[in-house]
Coordinates of N, CA, C and O in Angstrom, one line a residue:
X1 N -101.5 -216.6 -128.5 CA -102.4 -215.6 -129.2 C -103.0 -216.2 -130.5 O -104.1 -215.8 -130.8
X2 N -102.5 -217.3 -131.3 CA -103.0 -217.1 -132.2 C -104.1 -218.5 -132.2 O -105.1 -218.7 -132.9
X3 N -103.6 -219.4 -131.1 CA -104.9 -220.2 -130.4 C -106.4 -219.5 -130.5 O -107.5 -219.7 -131.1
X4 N -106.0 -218.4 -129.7 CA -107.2 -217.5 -129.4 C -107.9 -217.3 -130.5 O -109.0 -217.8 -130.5
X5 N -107.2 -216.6 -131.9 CA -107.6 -215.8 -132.8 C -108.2 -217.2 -133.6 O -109.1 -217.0 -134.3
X6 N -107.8 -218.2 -133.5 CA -108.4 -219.0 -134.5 C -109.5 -219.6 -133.6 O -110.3 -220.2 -134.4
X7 N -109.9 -219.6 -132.5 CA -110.9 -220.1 -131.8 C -112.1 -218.5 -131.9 O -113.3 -218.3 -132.2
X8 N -111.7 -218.2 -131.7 CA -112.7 -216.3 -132.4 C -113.1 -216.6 -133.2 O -114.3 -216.9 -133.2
X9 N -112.2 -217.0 -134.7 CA -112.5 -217.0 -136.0 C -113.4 -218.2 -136.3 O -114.2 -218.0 -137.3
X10 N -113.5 -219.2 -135.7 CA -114.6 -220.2 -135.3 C -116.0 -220.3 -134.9 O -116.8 -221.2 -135.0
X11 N -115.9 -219.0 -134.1 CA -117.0 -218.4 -133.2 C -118.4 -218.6 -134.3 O -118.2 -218.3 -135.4
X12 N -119.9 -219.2 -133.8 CA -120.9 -219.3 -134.0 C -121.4 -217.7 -134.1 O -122.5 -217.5 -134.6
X13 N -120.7 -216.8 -133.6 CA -121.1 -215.8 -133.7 C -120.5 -215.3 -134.7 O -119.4 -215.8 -135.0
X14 N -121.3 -214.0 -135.5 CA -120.8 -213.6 -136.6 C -119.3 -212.4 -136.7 O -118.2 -212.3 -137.4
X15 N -120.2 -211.6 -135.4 CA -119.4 -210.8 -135.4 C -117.8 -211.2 -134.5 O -116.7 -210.7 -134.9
X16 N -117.8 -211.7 -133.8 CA -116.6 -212.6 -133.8 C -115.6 -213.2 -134.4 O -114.4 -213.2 -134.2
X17 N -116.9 -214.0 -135.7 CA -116.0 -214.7 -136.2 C -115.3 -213.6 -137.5 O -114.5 -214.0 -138.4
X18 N -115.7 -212.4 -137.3 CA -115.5 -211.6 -138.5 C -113.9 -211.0 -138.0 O -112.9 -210.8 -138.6
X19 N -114.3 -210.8 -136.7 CA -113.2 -210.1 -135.9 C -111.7 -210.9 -135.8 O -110.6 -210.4 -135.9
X20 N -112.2 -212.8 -135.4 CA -111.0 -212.8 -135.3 C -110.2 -213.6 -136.6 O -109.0 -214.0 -136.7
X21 N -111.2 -213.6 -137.7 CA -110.7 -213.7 -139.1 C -109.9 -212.8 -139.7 O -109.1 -213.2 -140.5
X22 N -110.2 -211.0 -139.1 CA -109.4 -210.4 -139.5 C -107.9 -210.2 -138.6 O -106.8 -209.7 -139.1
X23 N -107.9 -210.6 -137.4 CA -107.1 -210.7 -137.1 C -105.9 -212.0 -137.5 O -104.7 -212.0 -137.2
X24 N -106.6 -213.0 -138.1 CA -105.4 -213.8 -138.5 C -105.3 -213.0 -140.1 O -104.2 -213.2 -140.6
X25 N -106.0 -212.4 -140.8 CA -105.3 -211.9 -141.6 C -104.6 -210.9 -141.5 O -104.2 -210.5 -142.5
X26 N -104.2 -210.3 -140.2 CA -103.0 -209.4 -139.8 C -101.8 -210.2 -139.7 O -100.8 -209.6 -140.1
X27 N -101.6 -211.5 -139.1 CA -101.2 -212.2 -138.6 C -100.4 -212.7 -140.6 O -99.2 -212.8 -141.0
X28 N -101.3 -212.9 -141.2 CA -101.0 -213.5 -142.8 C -99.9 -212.0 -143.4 O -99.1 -212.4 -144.2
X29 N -99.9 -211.1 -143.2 CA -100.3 -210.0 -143.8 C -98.7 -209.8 -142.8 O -98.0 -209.1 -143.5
X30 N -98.2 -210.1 -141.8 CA -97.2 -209.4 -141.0 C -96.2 -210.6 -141.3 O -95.1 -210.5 -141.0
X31 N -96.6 -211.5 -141.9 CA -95.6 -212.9 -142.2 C -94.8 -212.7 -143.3 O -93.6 -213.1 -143.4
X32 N -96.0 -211.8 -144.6 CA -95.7 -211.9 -146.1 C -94.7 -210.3 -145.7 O -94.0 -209.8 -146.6
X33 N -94.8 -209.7 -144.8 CA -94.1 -208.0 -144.6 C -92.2 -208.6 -144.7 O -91.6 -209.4 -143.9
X34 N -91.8 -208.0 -146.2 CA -90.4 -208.3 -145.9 C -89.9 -207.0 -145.6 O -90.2 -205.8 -145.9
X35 N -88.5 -207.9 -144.3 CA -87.9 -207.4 -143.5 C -88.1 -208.4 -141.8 O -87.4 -208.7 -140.9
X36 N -89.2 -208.5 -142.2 CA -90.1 -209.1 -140.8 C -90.2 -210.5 -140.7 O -90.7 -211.0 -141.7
X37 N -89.9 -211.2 -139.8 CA -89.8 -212.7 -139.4 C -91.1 -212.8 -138.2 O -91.4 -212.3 -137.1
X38 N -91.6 -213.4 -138.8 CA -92.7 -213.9 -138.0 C -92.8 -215.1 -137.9 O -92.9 -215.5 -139.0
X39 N -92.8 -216.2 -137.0 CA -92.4 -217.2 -136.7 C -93.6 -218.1 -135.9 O -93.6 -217.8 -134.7
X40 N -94.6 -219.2 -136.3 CA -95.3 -219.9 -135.3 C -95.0 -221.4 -135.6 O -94.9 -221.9 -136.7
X41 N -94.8 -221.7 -134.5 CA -95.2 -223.3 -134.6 C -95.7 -224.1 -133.5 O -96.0 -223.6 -132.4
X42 N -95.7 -225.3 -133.5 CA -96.5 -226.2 -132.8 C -95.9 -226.1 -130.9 O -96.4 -226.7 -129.9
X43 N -95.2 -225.6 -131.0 CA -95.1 -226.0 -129.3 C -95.7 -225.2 -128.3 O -95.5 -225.5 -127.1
X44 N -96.5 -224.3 -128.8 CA -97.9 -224.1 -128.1 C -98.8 -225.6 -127.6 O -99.4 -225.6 -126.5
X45 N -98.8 -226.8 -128.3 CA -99.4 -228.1 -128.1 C -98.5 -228.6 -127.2 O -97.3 -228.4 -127.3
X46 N -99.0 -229.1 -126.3 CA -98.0 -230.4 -125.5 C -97.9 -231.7 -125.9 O -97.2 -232.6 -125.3
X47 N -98.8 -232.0 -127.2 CA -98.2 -233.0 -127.3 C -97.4 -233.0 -129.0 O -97.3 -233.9 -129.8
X48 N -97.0 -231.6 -129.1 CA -96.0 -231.7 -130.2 C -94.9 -232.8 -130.8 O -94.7 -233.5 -131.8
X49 N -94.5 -232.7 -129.8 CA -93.0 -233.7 -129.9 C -93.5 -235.3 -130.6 O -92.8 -236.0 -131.3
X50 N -94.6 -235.6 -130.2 CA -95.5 -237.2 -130.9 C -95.9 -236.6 -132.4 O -96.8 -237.2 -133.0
X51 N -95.4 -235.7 -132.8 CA -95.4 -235.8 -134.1 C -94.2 -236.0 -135.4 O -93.3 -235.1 -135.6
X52 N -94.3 -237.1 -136.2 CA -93.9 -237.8 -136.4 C -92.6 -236.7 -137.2 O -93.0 -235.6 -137.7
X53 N -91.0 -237.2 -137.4 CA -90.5 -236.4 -138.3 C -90.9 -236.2 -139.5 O -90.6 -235.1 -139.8
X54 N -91.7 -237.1 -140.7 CA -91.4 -236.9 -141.8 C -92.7 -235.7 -141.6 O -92.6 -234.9 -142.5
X55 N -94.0 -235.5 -140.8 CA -94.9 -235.2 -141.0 C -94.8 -233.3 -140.3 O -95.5 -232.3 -140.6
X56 N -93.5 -233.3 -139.5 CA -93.5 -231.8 -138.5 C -93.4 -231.0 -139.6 O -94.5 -230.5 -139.5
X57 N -93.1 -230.7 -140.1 CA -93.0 -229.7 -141.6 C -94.3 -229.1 -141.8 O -94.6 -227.9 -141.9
X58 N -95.0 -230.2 -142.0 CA -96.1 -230.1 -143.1 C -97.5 -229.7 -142.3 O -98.6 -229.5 -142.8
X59 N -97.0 -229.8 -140.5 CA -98.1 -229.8 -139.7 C -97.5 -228.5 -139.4 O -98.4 -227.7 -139.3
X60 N -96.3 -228.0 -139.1 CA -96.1 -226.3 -139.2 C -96.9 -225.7 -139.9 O -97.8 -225.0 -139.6
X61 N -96.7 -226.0 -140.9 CA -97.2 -225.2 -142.6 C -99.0 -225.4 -142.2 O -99.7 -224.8 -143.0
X62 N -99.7 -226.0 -141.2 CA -100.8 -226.5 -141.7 C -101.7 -225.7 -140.5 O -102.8 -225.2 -140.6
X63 N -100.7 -225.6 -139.2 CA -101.2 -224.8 -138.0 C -100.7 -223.6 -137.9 O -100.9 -222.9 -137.0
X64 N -99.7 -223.1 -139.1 CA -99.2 -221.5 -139.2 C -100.5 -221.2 -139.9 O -100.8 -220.0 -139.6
X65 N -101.1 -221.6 -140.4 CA -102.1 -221.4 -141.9 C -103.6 -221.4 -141.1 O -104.6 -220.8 -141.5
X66 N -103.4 -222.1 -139.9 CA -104.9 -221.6 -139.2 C -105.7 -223.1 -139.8 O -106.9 -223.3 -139.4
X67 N -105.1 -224.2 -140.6 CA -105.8 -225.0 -141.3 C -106.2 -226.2 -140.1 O -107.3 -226.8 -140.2
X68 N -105.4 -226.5 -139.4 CA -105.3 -227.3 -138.2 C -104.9 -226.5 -136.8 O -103.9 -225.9 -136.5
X69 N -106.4 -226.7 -136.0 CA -106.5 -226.0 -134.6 C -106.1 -227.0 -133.4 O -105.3 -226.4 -132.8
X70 N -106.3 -227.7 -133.1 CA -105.9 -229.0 -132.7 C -107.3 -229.1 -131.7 O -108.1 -228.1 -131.9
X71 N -107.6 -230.1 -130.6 CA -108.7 -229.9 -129.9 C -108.3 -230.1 -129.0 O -107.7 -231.1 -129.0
X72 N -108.5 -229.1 -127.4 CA -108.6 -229.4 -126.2 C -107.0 -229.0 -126.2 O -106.2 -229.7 -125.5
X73 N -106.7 -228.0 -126.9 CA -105.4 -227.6 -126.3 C -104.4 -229.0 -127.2 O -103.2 -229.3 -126.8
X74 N -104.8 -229.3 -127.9 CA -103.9 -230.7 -128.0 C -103.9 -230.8 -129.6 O -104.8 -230.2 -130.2
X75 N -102.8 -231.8 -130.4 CA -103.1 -231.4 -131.9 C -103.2 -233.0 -132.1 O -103.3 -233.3 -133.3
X76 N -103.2 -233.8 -131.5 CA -103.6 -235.3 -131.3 C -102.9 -235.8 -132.6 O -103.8 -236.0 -133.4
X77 N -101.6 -236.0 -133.1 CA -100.7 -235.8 -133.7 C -101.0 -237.9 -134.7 O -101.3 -238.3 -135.8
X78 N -100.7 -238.5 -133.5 CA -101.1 -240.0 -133.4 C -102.5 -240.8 -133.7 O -102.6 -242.0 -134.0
X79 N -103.7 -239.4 -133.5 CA -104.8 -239.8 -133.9 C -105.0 -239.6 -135.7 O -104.5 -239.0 -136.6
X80 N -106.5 -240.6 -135.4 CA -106.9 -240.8 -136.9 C -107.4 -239.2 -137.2 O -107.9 -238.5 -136.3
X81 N -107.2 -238.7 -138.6 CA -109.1 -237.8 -138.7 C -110.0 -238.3 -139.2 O -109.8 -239.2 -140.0
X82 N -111.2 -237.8 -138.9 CA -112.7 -238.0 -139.7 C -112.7 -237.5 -140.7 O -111.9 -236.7 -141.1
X83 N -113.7 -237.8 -141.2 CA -114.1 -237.0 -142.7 C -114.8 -235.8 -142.5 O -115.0 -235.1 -143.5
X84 N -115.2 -235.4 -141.2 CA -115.9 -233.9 -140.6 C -114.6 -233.0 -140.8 O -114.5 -231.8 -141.3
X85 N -113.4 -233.9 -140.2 CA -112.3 -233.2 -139.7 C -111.3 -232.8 -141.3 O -110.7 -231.8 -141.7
X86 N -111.4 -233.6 -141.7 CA -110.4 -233.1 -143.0 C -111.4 -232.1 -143.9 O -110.8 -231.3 -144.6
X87 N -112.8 -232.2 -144.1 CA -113.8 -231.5 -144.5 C -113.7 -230.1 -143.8 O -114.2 -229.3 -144.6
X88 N -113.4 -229.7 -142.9 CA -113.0 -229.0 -142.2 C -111.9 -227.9 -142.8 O -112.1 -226.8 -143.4
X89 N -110.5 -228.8 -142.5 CA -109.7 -228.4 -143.0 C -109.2 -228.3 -144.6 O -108.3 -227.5 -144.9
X90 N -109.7 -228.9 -145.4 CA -110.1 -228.6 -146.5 C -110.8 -227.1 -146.9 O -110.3 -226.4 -147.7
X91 N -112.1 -226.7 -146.1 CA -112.5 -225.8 -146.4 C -112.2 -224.7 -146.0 O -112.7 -223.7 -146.4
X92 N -110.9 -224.7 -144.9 CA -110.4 -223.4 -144.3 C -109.2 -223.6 -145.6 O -108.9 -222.5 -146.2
X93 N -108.6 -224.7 -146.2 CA -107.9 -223.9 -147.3 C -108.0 -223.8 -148.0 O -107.0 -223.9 -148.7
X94 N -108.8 -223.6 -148.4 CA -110.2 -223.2 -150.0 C -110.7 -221.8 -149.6 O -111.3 -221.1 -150.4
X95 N -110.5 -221.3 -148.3 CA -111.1 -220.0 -148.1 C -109.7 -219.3 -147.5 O -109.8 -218.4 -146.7
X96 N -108.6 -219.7 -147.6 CA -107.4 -218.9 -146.7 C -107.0 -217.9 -147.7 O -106.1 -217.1 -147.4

């Protein structure tokens, strides 16, 4: 589900991307609800497990956050990023 909602929230379209922005902020908004455990992490990707120990932490914290979507179904864990790509992610956590 939350593949989806950050691929919505991406959407070239407006009204989309408005739709599934608000839906990861339900998603933000049901995590901070105490009482309530809300729980995501990376093993939605198949290639989770190639990510390195010191780094699984911080790549939870980074794809709970919507900051890292991975591409093609995949979070390419081993690859380099670009400067499109951290530019990217940068700016989703400047606006989260």
């Amino acid at each position: 589900m939350l593949n989806e909602l950050k691929a919505i929230a991406d959407s070239q379209d407006l009204l989309k991307r408005n739709r599934g922005r608000r839906g990861l902020d339900i998603v933000k908004t049901l995590q901070k609800t105490e009482g309530l455990t809300v729980e995501i992490d990376n093993t939605d990707f198949p290639d989770a497990k190639d990510i390195s120990g010191y780094a699984l932490e911080a790549m939870n914290w980074a794809v709970a956050r919507g900051l890292i979507n991975g591409s093609d179904g995949k979070l390419l864990p081993q690859d380099t990023a670009t400067r499109a790509q951290i530019a990217v992610i940068l700016a989703r956590y400047l606006n989260a």
